[in-house]
Tab-separated table of C-alpha atoms in Angstrom:
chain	number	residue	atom	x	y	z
A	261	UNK	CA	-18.017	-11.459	3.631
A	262	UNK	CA	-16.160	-9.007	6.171
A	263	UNK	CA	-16.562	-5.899	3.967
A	264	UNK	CA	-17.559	-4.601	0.388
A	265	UNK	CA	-15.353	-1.683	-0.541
A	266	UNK	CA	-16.026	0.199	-3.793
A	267	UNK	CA	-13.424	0.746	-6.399
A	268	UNK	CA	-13.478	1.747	-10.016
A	269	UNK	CA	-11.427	-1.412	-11.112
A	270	UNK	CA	-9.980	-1.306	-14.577
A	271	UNK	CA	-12.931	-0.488	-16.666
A	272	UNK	CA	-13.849	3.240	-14.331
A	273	UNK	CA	-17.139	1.680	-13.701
A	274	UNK	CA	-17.329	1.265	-9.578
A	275	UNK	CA	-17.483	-2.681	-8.465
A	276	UNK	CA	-17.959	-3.842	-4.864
A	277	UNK	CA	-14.497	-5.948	-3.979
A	278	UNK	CA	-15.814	-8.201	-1.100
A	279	UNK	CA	-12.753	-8.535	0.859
A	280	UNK	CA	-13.155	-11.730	3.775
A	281	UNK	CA	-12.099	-11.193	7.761
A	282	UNK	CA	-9.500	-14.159	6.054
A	283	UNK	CA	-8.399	-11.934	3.176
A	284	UNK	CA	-7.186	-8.807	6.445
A	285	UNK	CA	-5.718	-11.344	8.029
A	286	UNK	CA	-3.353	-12.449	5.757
A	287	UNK	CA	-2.512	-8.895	4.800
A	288	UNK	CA	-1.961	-8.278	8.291
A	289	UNK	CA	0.386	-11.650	8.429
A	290	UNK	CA	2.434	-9.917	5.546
A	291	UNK	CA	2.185	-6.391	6.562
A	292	UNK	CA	4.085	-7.855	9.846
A	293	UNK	CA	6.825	-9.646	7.814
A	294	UNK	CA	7.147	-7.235	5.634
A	295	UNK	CA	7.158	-3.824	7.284
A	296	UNK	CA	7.831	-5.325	10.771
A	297	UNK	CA	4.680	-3.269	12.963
A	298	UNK	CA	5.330	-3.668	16.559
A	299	UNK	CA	3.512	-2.536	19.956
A	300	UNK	CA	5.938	0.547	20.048
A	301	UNK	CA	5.077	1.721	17.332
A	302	UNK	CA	3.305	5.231	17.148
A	303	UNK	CA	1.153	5.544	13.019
A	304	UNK	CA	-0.400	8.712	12.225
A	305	UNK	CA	-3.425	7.767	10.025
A	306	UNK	CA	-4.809	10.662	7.788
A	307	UNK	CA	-5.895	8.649	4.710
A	308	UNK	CA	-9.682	8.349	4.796
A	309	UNK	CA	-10.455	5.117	6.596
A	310	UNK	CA	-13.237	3.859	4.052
A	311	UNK	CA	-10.285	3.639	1.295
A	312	UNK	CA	-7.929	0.359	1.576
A	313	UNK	CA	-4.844	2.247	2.017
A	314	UNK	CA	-6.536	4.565	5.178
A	315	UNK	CA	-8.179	1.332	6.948
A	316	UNK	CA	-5.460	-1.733	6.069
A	317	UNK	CA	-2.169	-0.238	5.228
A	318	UNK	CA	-0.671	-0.589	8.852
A	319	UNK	CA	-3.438	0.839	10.589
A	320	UNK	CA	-5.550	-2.271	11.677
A	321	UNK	CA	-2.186	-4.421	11.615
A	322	UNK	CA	-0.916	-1.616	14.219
A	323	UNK	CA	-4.000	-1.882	16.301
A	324	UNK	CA	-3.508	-5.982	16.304
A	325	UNK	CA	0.234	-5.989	17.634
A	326	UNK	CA	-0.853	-3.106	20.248
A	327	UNK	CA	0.777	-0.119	19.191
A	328	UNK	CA	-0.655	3.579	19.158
A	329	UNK	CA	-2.608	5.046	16.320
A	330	UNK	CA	-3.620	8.803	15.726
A	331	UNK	CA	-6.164	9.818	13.360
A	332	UNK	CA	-6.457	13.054	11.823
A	333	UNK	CA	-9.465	14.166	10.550
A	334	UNK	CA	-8.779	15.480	6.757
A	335	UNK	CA	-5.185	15.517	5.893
A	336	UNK	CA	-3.376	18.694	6.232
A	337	UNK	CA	0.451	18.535	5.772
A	338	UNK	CA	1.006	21.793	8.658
A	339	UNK	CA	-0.953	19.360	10.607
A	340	UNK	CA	0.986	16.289	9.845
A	341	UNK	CA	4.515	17.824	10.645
A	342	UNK	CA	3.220	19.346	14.101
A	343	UNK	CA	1.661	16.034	15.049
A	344	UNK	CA	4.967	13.906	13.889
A	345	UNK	CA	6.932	16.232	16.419
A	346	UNK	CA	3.657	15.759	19.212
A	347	UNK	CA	2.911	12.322	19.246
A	348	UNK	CA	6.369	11.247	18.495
A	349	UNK	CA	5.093	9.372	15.205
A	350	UNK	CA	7.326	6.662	13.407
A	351	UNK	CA	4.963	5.710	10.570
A	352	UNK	CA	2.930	7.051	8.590
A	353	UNK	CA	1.183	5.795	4.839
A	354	UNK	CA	0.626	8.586	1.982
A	355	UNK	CA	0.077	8.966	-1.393
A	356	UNK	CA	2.687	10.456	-3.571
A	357	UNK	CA	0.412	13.384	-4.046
A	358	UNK	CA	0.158	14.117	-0.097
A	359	UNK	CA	4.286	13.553	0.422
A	360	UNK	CA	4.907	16.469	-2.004
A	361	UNK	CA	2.462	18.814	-0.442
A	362	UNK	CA	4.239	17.831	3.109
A	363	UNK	CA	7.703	18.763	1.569
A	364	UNK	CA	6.330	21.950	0.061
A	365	UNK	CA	5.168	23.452	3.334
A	366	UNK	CA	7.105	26.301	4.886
A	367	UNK	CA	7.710	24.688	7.733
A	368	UNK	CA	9.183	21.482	5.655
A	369	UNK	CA	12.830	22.155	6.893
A	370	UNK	CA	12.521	23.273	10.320
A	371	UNK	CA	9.674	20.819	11.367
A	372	UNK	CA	11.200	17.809	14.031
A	373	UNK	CA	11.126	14.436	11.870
A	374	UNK	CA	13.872	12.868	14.095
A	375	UNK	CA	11.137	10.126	15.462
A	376	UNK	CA	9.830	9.342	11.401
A	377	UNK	CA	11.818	6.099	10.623
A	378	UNK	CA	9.753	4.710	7.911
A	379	UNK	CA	7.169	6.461	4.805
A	380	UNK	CA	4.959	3.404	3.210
A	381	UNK	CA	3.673	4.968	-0.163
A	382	UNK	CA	1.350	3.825	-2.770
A	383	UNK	CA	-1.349	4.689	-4.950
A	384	UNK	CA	0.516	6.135	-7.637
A	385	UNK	CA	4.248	5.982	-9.030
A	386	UNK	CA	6.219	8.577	-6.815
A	387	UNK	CA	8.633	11.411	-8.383
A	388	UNK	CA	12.161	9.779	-7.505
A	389	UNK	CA	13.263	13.575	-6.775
A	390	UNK	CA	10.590	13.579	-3.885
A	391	UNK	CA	11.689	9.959	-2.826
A	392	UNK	CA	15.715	11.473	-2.583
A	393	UNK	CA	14.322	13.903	-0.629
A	394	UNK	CA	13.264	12.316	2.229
A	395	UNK	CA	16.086	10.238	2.040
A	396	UNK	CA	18.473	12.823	2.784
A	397	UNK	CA	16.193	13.621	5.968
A	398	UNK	CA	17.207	10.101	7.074
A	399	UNK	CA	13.877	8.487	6.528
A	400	UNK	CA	13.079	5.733	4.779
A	401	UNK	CA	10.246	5.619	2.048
A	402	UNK	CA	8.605	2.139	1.507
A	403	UNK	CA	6.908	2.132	-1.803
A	404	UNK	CA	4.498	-0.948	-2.380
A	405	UNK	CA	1.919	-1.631	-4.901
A	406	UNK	CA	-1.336	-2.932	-4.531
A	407	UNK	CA	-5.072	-2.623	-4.946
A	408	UNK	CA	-8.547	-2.511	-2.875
A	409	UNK	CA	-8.939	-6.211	-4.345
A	410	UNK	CA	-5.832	-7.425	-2.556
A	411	UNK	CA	-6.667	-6.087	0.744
A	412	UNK	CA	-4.104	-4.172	0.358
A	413	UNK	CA	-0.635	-5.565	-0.415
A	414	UNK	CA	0.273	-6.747	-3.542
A	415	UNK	CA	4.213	-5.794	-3.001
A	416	UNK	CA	6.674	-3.770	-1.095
A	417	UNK	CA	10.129	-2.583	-0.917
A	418	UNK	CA	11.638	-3.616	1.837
A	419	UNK	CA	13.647	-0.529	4.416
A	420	UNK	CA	17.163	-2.278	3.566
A	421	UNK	CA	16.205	-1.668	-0.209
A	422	UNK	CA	14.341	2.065	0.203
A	423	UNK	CA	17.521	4.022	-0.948
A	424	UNK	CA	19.451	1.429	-3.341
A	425	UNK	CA	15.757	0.782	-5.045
A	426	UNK	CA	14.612	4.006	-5.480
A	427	UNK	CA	11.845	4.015	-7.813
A	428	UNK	CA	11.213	0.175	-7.197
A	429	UNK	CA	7.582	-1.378	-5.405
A	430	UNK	CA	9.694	-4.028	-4.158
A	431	UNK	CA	8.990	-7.682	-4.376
A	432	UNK	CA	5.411	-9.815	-3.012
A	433	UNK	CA	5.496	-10.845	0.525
A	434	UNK	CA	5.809	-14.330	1.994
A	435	UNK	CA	2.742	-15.038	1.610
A	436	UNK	CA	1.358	-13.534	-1.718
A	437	UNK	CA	2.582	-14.380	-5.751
A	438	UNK	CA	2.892	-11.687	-8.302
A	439	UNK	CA	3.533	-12.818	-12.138
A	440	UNK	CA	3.192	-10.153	-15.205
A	441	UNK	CA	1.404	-11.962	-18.558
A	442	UNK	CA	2.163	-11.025	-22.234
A	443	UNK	CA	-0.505	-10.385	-24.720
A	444	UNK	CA	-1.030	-14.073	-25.183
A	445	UNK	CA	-1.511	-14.454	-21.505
A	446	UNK	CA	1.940	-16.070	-21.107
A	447	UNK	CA	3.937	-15.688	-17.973
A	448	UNK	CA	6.423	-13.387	-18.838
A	449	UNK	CA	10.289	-14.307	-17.688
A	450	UNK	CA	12.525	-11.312	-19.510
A	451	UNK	CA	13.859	-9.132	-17.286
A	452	UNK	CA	11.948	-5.319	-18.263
A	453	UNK	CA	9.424	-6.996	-20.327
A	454	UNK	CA	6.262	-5.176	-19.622
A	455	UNK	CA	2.670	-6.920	-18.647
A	456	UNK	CA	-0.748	-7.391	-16.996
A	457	UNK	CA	0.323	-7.831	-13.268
A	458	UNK	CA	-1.473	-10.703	-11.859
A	459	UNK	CA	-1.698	-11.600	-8.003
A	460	UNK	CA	-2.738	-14.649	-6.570
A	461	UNK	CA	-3.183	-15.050	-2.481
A	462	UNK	CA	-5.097	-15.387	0.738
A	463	UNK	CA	-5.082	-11.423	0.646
A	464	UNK	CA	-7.162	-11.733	-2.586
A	465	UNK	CA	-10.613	-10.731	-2.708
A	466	UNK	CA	-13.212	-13.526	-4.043
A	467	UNK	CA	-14.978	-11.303	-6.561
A	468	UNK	CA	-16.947	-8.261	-6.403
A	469	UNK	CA	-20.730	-8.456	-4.894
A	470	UNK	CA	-23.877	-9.389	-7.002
A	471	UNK	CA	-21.576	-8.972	-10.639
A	472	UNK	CA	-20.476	-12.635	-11.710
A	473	UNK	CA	-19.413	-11.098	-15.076
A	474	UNK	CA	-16.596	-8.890	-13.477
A	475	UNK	CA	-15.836	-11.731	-11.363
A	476	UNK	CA	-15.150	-14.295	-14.038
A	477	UNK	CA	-12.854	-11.967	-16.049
A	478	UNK	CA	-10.541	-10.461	-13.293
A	479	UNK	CA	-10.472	-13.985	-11.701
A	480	UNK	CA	-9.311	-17.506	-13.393
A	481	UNK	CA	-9.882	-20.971	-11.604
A	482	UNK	CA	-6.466	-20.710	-10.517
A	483	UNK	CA	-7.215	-18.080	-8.245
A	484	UNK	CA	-5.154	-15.363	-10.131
A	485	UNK	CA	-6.451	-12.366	-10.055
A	486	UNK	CA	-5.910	-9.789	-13.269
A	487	UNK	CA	-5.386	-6.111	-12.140
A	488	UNK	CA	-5.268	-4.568	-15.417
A	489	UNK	CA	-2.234	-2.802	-14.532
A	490	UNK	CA	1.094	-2.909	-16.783
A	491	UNK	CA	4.189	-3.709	-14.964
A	492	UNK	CA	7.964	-5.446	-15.245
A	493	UNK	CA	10.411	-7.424	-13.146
């Protein structure tokens, strides 16, 4: 085991996810097929590093292909526009609640974002107001979908799909499968059809430490794991 992370999983009680050095890797393998991280790259990190999204949504994939990474402290959106201009940043990850309070500063519409190219958010369902937003500023917002237990990349939409797909996590990457079961556990096929989202993959983590209970029901001998989250193709 490479790391235990704590999350709250679907019942609210916290479980240690043991995520493997194998389980990073493979995110990092998708991370660079899917959102293309490359040694020119400049990311400014100010998600907390001991959460998923902080530590493995582009941050350690950045470091591996060579490229620059600034960390802020505590996240403060006056900060985060002067450092975008400063450091030249082209990537950044946030969480819906963090992108509004950056486009509600004062200095929102004066503030240099000519370097920003791409916006990878997740964690909760973004307003598609705030999404059109950014748009308009030229800058593409990558929403994805995923959870501590899949290290962290579950899906993503993809920067040729970030304005026709607004509103849309985007499809698994190469190397990951996402289904959505019905009540009956049956793999659902209909179009809009709402169900559990299940994810099966090398990113997946093998269970969560010293709690074989929680372990058997999230994960099946198919390797599937069951987020507890409802969701549709």
């Amino acid at each position: 085991v490479a790391l235990i992370m704590y999350t709250s999983g679907t019942t609210g009680q916290p479980k240690g996810a043991m995520l493997t050095h194998g389980n990073f890797w493979w995110n990092h393998v998708n991370e660079m097929l899917t959102i293309d991280c490359n040694a020119s790259d400049v990311l400014l990190v100010f998600a907390p590093v001991y959460h998923i999204g902080g530590l493995n949504v582009m941050t350690l994939t950045l470091l591996l292909k060579g490229g620059h990474v600034v960390l802020q402290r505590q996240f403060d959106p006056g900060a985060v526009l002067r450092d975008i201009a400063a450091y030249r940043v082209n990537k950044i990850f946030v969480v819906p609640a963090m992108l509004l309070f950056i486009s509600q500063h004062p200095d929102f519409a004066t503030a240099d974002l000519s370097t920003l190219k791409l916006i990878s958010c997740g964690g909760a369902p973004c307003p598609e107001p705030l999404l059109h937003l950014f748009n308009q500023r030229g800058i593409a917002v990558q929403q994805g979908y995923g959870l501590t237990e899949t290290a962290a990349m579950a899906t993503s939409l993809t920067a040729e799909w970030a304005a026709r797909k607004i509103g849309s996590v985007g499809k698994s990457p190469l190397l990951t499968q996402v289904r959505a079961l019905d009540a009956q556990d049956r793999v659902i096929t209909e179009p809009g059809a709402r169900g559990e989202i299940c994810v099966r993959g090398q990113n997946v983590t093998r269970g969560y430490w010293n709690k074989p209970e929680a372990t058997a029901a999230a994960l099946d001998a198919e390797g599937w794991f069951r987020s507890g989250d409802v969701g549709y193709f």
